[in-house]
PDB file of C-alpha atoms and ligand atoms in Angstrom:
ATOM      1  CA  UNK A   1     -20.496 161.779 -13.850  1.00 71.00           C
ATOM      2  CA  UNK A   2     -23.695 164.036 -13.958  1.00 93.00           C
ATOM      3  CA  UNK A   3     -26.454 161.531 -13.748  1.00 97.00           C
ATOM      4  CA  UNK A   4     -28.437 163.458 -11.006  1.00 97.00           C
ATOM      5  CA  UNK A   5     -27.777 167.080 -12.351  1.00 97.00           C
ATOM      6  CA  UNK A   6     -29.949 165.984 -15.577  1.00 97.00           C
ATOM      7  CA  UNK A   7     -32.866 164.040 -12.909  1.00 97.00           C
ATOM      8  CA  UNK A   8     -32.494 166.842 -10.178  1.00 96.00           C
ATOM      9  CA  UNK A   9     -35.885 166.230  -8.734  1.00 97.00           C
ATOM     10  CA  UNK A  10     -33.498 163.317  -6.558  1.00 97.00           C
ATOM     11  CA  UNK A  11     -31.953 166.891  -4.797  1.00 97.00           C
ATOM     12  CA  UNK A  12     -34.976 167.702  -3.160  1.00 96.00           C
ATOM     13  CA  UNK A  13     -37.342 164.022  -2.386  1.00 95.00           C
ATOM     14  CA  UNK A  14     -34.981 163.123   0.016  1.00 93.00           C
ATOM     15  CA  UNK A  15     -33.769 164.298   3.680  1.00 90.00           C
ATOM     16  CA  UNK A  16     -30.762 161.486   3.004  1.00 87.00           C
ATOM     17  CA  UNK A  17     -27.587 163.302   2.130  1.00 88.00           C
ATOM     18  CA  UNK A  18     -28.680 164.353  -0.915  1.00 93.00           C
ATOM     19  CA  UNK A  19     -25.733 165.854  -2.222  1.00 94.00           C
ATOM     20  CA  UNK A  20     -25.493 166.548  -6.168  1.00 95.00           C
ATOM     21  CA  UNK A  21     -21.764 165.538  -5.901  1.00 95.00           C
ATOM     22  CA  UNK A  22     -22.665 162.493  -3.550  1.00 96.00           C
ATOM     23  CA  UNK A  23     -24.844 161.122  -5.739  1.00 97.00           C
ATOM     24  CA  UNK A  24     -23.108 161.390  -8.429  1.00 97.00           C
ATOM     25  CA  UNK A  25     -20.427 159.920  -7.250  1.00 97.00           C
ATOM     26  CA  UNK A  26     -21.973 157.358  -5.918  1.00 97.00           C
ATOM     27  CA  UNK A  27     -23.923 157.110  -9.256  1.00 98.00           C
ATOM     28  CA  UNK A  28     -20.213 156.048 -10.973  1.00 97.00           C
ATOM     29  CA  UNK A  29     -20.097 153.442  -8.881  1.00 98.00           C
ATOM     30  CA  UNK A  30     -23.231 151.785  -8.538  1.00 98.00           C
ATOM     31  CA  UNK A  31     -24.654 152.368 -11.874  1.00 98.00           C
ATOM     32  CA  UNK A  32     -22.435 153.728 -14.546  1.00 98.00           C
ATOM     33  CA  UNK A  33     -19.117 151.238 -13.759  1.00 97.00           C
ATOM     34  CA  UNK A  34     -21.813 148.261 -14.130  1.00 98.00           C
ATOM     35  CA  UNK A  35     -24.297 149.234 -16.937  1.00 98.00           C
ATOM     36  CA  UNK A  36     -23.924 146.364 -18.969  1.00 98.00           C
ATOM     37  CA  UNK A  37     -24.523 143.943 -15.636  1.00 98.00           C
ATOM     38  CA  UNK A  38     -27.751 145.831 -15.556  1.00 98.00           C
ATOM     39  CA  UNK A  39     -28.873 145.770 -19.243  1.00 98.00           C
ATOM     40  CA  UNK A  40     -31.942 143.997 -19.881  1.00 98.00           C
ATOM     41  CA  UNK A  41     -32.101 142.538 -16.174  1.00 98.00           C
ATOM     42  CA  UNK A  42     -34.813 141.910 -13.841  1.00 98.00           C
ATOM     43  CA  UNK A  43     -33.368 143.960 -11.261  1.00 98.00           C
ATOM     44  CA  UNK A  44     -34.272 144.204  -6.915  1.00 98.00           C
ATOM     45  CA  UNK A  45     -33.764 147.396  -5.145  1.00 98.00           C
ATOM     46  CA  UNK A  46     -33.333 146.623  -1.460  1.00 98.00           C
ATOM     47  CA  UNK A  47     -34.443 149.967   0.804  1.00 98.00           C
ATOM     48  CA  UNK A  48     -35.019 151.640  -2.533  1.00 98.00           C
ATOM     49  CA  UNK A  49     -36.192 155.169  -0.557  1.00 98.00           C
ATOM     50  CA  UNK A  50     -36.879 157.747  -2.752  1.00 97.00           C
ATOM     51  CA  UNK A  51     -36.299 155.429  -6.128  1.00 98.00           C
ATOM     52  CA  UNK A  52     -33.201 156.954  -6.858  1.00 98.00           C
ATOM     53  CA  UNK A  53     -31.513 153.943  -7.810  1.00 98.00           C
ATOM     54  CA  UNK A  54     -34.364 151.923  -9.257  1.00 98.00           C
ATOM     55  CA  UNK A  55     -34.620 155.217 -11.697  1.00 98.00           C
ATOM     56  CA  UNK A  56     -30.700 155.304 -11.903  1.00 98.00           C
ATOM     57  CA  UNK A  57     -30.635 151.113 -12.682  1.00 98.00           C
ATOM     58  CA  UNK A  58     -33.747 151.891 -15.543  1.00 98.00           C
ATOM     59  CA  UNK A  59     -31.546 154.412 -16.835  1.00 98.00           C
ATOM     60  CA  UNK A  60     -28.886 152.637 -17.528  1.00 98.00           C
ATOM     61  CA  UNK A  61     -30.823 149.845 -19.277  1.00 98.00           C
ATOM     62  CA  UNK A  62     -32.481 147.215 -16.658  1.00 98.00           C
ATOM     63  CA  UNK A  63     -35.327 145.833 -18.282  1.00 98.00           C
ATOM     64  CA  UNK A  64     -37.245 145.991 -14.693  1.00 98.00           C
ATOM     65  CA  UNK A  65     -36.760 147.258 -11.283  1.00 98.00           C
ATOM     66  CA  UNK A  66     -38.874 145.737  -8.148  1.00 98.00           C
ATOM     67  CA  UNK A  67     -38.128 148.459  -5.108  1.00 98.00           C
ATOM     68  CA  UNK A  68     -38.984 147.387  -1.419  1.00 98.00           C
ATOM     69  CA  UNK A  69     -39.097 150.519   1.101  1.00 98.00           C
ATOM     70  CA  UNK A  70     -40.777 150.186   4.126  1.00 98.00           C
ATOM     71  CA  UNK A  71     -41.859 154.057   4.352  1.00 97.00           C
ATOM     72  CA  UNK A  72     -44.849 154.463   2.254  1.00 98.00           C
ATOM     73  CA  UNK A  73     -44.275 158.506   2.533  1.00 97.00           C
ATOM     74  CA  UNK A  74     -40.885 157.310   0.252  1.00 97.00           C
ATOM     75  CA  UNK A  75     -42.865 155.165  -2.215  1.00 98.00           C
ATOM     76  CA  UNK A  76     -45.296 158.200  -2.539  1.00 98.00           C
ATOM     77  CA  UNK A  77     -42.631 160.017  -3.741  1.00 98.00           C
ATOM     78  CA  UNK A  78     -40.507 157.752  -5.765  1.00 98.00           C
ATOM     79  CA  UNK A  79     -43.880 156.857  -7.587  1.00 98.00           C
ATOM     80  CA  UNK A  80     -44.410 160.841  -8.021  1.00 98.00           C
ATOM     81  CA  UNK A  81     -41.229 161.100  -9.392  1.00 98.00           C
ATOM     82  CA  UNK A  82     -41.648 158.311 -11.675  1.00 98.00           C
ATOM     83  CA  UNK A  83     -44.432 160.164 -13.429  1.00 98.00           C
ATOM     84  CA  UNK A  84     -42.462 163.506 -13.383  1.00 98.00           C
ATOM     85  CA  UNK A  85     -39.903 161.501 -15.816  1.00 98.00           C
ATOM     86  CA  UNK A  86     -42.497 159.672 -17.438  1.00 98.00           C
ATOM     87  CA  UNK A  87     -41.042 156.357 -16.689  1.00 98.00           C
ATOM     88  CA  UNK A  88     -42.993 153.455 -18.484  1.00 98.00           C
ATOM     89  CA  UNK A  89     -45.308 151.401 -15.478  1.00 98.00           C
ATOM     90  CA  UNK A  90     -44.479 147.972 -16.739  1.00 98.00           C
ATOM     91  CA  UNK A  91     -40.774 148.540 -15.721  1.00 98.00           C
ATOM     92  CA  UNK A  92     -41.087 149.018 -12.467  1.00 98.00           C
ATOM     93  CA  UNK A  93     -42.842 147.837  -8.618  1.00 98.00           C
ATOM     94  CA  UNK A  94     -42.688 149.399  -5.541  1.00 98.00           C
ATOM     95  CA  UNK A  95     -43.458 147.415  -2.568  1.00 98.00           C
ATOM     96  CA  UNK A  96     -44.203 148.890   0.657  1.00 98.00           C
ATOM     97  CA  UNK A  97     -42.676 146.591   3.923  1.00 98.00           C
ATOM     98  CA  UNK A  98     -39.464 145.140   5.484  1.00 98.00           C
ATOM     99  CA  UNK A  99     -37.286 143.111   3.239  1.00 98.00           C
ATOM    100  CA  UNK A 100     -37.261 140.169   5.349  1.00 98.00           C
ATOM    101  CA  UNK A 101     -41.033 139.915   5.196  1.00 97.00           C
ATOM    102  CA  UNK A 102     -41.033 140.901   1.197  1.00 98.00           C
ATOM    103  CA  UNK A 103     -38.161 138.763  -0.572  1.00 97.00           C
ATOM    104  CA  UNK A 104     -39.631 135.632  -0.670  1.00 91.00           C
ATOM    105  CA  UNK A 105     -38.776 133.183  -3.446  1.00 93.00           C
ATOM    106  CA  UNK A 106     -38.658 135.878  -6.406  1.00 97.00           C
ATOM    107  CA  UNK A 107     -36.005 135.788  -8.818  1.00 98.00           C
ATOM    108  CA  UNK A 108     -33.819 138.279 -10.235  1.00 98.00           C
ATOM    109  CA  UNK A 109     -31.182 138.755 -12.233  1.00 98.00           C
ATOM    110  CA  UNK A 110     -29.450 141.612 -10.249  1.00 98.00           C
ATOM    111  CA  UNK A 111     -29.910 142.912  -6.426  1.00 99.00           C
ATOM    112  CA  UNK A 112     -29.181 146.442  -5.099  1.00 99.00           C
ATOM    113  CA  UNK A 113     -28.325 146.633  -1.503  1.00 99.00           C
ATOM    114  CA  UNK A 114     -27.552 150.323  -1.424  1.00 98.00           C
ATOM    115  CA  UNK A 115     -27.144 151.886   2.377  1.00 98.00           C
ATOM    116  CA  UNK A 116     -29.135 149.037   4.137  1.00 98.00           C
ATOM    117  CA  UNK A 117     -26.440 146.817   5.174  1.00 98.00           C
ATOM    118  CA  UNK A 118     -25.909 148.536   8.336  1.00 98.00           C
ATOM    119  CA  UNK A 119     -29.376 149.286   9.204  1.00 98.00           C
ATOM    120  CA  UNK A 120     -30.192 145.319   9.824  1.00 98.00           C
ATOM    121  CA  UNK A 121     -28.682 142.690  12.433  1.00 98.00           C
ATOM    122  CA  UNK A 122     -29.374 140.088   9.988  1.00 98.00           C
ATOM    123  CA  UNK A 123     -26.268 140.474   7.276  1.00 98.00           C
ATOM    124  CA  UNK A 124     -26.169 136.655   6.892  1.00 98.00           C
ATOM    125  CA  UNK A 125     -29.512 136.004   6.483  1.00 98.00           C
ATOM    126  CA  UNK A 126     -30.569 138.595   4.089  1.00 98.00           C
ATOM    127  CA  UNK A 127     -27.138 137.415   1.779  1.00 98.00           C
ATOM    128  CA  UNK A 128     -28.736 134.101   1.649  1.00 98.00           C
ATOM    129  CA  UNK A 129     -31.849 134.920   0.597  1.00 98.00           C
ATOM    130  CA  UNK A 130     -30.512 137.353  -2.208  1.00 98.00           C
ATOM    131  CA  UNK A 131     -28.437 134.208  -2.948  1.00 98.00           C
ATOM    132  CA  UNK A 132     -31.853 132.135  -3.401  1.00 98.00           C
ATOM    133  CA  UNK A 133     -32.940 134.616  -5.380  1.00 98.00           C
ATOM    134  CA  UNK A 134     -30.556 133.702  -8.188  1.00 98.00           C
ATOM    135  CA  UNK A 135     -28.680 136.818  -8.473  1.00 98.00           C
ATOM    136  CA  UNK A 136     -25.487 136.695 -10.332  1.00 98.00           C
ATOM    137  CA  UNK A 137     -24.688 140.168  -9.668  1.00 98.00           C
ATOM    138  CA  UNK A 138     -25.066 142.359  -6.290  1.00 99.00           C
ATOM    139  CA  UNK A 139     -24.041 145.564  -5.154  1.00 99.00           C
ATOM    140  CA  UNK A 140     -23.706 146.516  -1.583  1.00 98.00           C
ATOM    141  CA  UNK A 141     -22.648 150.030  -0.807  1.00 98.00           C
ATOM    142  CA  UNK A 142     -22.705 150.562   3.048  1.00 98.00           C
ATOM    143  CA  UNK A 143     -20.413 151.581   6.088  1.00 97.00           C
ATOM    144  CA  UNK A 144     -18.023 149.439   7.396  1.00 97.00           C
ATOM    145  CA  UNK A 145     -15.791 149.306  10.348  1.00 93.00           C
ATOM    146  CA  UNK A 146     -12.240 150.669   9.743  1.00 85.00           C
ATOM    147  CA  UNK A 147      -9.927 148.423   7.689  1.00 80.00           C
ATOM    148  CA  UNK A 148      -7.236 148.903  11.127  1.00 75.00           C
ATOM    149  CA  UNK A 149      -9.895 146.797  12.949  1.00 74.00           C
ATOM    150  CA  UNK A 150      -9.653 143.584  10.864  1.00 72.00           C
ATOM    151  CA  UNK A 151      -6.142 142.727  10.887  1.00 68.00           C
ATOM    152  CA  UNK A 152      -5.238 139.334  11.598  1.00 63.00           C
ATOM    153  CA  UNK A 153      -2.297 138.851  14.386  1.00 63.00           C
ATOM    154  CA  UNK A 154       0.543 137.405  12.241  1.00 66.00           C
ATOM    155  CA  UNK A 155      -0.031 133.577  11.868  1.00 67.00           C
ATOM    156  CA  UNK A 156      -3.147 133.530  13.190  1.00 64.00           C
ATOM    157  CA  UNK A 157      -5.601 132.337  10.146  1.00 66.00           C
ATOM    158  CA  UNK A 158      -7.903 130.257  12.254  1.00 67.00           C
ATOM    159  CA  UNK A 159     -11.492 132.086  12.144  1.00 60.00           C
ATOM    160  CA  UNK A 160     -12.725 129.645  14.222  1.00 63.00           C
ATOM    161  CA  UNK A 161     -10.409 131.325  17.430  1.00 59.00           C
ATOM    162  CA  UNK A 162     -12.875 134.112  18.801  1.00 56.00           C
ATOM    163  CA  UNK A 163     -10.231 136.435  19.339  1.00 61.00           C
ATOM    164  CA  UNK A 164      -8.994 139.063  16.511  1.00 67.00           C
ATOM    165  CA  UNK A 165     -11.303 136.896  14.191  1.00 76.00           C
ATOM    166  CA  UNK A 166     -11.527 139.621  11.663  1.00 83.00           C
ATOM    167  CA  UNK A 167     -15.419 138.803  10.376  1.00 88.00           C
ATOM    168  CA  UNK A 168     -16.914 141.414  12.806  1.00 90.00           C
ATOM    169  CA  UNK A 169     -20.138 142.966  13.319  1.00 93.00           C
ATOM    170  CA  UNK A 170     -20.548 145.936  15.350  1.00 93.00           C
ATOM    171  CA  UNK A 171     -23.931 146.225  17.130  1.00 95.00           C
ATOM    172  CA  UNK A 172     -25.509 149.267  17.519  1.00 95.00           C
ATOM    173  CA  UNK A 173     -28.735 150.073  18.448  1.00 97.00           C
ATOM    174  CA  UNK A 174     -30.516 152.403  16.116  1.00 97.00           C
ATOM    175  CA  UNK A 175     -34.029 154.660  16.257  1.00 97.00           C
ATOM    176  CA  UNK A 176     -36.400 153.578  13.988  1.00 97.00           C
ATOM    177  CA  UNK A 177     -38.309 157.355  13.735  1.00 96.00           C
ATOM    178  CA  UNK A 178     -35.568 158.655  11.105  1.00 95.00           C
ATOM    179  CA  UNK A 179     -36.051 157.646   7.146  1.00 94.00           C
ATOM    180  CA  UNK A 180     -32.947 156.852   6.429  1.00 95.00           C
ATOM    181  CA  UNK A 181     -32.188 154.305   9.400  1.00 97.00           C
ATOM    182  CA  UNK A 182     -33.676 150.847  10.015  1.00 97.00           C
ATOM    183  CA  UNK A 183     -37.741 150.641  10.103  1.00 97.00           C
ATOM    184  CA  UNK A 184     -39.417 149.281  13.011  1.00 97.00           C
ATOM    185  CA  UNK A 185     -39.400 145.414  13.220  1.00 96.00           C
ATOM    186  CA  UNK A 186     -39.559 142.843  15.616  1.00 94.00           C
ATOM    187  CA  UNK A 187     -36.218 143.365  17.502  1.00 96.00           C
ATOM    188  CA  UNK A 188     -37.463 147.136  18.453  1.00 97.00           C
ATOM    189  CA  UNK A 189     -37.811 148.089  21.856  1.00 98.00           C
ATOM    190  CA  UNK A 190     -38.366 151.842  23.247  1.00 98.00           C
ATOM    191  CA  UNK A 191     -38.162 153.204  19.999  1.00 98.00           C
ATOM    192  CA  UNK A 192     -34.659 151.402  18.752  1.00 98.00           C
ATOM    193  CA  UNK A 193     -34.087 148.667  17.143  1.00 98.00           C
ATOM    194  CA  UNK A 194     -30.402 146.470  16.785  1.00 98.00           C
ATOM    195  CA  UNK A 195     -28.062 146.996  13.871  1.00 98.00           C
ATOM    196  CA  UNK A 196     -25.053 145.863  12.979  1.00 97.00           C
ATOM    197  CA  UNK A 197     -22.195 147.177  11.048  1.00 97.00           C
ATOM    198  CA  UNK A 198     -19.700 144.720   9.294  1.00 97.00           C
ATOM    199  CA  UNK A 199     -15.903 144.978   8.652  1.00 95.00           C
ATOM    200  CA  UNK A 200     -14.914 144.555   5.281  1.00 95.00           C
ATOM    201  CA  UNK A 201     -13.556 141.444   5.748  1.00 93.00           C
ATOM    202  CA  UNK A 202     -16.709 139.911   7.294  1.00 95.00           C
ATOM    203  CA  UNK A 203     -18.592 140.851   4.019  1.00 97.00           C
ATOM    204  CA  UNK A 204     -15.681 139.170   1.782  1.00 96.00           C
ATOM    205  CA  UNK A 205     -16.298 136.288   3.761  1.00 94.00           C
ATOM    206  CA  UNK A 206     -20.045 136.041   4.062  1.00 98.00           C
ATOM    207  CA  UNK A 207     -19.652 136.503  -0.006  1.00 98.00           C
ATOM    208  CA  UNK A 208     -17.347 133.684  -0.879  1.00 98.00           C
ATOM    209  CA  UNK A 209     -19.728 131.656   1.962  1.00 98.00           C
ATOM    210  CA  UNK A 210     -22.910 131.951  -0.489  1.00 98.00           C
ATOM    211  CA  UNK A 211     -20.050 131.278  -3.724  1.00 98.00           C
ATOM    212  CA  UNK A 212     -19.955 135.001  -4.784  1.00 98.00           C
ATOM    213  CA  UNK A 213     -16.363 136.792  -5.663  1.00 98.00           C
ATOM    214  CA  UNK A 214     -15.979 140.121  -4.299  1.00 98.00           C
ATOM    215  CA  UNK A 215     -14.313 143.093  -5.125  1.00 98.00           C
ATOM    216  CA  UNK A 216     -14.736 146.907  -4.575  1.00 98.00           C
ATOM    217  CA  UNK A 217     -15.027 150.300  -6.355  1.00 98.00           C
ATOM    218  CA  UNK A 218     -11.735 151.723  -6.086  1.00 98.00           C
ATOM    219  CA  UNK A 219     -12.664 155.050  -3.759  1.00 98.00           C
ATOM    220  CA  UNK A 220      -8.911 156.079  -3.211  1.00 97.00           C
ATOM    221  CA  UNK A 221      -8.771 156.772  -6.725  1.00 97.00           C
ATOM    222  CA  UNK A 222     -12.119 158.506  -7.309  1.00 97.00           C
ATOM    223  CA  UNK A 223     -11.047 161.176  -4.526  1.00 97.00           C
ATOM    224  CA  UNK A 224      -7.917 161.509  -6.081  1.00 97.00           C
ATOM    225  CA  UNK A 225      -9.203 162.110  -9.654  1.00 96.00           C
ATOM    226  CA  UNK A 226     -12.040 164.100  -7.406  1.00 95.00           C
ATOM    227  CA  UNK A 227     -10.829 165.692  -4.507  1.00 96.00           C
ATOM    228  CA  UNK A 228     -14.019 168.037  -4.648  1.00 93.00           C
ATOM    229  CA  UNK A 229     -16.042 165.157  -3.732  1.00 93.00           C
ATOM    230  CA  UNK A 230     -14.690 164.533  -0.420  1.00 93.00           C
ATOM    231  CA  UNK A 231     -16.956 167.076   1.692  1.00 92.00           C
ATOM    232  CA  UNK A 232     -19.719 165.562   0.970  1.00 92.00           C
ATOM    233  CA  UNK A 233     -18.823 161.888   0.952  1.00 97.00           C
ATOM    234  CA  UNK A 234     -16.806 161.853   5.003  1.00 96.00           C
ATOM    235  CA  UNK A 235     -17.763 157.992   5.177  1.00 96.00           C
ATOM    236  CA  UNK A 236     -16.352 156.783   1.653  1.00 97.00           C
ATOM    237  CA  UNK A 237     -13.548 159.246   2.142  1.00 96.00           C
ATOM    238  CA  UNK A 238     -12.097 158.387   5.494  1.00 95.00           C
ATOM    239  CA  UNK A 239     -12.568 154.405   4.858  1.00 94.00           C
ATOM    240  CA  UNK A 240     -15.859 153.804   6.823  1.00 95.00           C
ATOM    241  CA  UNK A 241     -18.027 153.088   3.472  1.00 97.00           C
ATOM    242  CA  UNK A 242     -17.531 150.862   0.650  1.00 98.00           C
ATOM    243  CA  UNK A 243     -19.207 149.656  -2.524  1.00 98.00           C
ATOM    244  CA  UNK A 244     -19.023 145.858  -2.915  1.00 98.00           C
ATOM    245  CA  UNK A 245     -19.434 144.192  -5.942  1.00 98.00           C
ATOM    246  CA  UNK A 246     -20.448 140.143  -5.255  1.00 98.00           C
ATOM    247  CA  UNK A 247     -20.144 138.236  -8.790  1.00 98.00           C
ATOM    248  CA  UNK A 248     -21.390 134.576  -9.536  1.00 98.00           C
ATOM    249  CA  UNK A 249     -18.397 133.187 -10.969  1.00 94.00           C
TER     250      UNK A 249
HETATM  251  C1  SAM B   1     -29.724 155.238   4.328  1.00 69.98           C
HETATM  252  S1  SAM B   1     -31.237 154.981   3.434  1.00 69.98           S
HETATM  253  C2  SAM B   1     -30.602 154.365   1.886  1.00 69.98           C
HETATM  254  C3  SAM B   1     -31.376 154.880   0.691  1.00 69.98           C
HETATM  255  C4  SAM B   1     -30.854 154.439  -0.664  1.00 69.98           C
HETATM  256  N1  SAM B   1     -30.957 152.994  -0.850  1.00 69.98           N
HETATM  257  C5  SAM B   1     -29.445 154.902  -0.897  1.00 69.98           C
HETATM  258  O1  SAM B   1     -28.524 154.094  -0.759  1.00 69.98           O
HETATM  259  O2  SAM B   1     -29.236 156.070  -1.246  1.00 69.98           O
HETATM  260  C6  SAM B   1     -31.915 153.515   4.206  1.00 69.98           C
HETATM  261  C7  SAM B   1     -33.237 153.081   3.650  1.00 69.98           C
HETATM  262  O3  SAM B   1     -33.525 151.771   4.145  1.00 69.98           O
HETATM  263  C8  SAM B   1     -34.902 151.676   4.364  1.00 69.98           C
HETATM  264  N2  SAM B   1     -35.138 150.529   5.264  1.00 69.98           N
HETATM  265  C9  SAM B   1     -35.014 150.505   6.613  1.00 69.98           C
HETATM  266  N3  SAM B   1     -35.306 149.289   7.094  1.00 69.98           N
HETATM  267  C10 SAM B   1     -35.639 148.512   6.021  1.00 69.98           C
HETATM  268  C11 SAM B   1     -36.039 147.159   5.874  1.00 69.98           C
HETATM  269  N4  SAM B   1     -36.140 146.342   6.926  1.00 69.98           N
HETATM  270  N5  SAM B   1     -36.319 146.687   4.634  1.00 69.98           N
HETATM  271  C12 SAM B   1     -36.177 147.492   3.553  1.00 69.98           C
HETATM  272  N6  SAM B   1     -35.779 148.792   3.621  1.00 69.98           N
HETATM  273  C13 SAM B   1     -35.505 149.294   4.840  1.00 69.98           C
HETATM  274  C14 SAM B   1     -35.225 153.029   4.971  1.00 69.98           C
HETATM  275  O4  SAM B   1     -36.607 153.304   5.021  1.00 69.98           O
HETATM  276  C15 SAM B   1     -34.427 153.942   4.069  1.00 69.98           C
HETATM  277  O5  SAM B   1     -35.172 154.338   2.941  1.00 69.98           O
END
């Protein structure tokens, strides 16, 4: 449960919440509840930011880790970091630019989508191309809108009817100055770009679209086995995040 306290330089490269108990936490169930999905896999870190995860996912066994971050300040430091903990160079890449201009026809084994999800208007397309990639294995962690939103009106199971279809996406518009929000791209205009935050259920279904099962981290439990989590985790605690887990069957 203590990943971060052992690697604690992650407490300080990073204005992005953070949090020794956050990350941890969020350690459990990215990394530790799927170590032996990440074993000796060729592994993608989507907005990999400080490297945290493509450390965490070496860690716990990945044979390599490919990180894409468009702020080079970020790579700096992940790479900085790296060498700090002496991590082997043959294990990992960091490239510096948007996703959508960077995952081109690469394989992997396993893809990390770890708070991006809701900094890009372009959920569908990005699942498809992690779906080209050959992943059998992907994690997205990232806010949702709240589970009372999605409900489908009883007898109404026709997504196709626009209204109280349950597969939302909430736009937002988003500034594109801050490190831990969307990076400036073709959509940005006076500073801000357009963003879009899914329901649950519209990830579920964009899953099983591209032939992935989902299911999630169980977060109820974790703050009741953890209450002392909860301050720093508002969004997983009041039902606005979620870690997905999207499995080739
Ligand atoms: C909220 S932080 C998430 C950091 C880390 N993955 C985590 O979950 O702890 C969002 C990250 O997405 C990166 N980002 C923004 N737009 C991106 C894009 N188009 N392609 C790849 N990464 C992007 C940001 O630079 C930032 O590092």
């Amino acid at each position: 449960m203590d990943f971060f306290n052992e690697f604690n330089r992650f407490y300080a490269t990073s204005q992005t919440s953070p949090f020794p108990h956050r990350l941890n936490a969020r350690h459990q169930a990215i990394i530790a509840n799927n170590a032996a999905a990440l074993s000796g896999k060729k592994v993608l870190d989507i907005a990999s930011h400080d490297g945290r995860w493509t450390f965490a996912a070496l860690a716990a066994g990945a044979a390599y880790v490919k990180g894409i971050e468009p702020r080079q300040d970020l790579i700096d430091s992940a790479v900085t970091t790296f060498n700090h903990y002496d991590v082997t160079k043959s294990r990992y890449d960091f490239v510096c630019g948007d996703v959508f201009d960077k995952l081109q026809g690469e394989s992997f084994d396993v893809v990390l989508c770890l708070g991006f999800y809701y900094h890009t208007a372009r959920h569908a397309e990005l699942l498809d191309r992690i779906e080209r990639s050959g992943a059998q294995f992907v994690v997205i962690d990232t806010e949702v809108t709240p589970a009372a939103e999605e409900v489908l009106p009883q007898g109404q199971q026709d997504p196709r009817l626009i209204f109280k279809n349950p597969y939302g996406i909430q736009l937002i518009r988003e500034p594109v100055d801050d490190q831990q929000m969307a990076c400036d791209d073709s959509l940005t205009r006076n500073g801000h770009t357009l963003v879009g935050r899914p329901s649950r259920a519209a990830i579920q279904f964009m899953a099983e679209h591209f032939g992935y099962a989902s299911s999630q981290y169980d977060w109820t439990a974790h703050f009741l086995a953890h209450p002392e989590h909860a301050d720093s985790m508002h969004d997983y605690h009041e039902g606005w995040r979620e870690t997905f887990y999207l499995r080739k069957p």
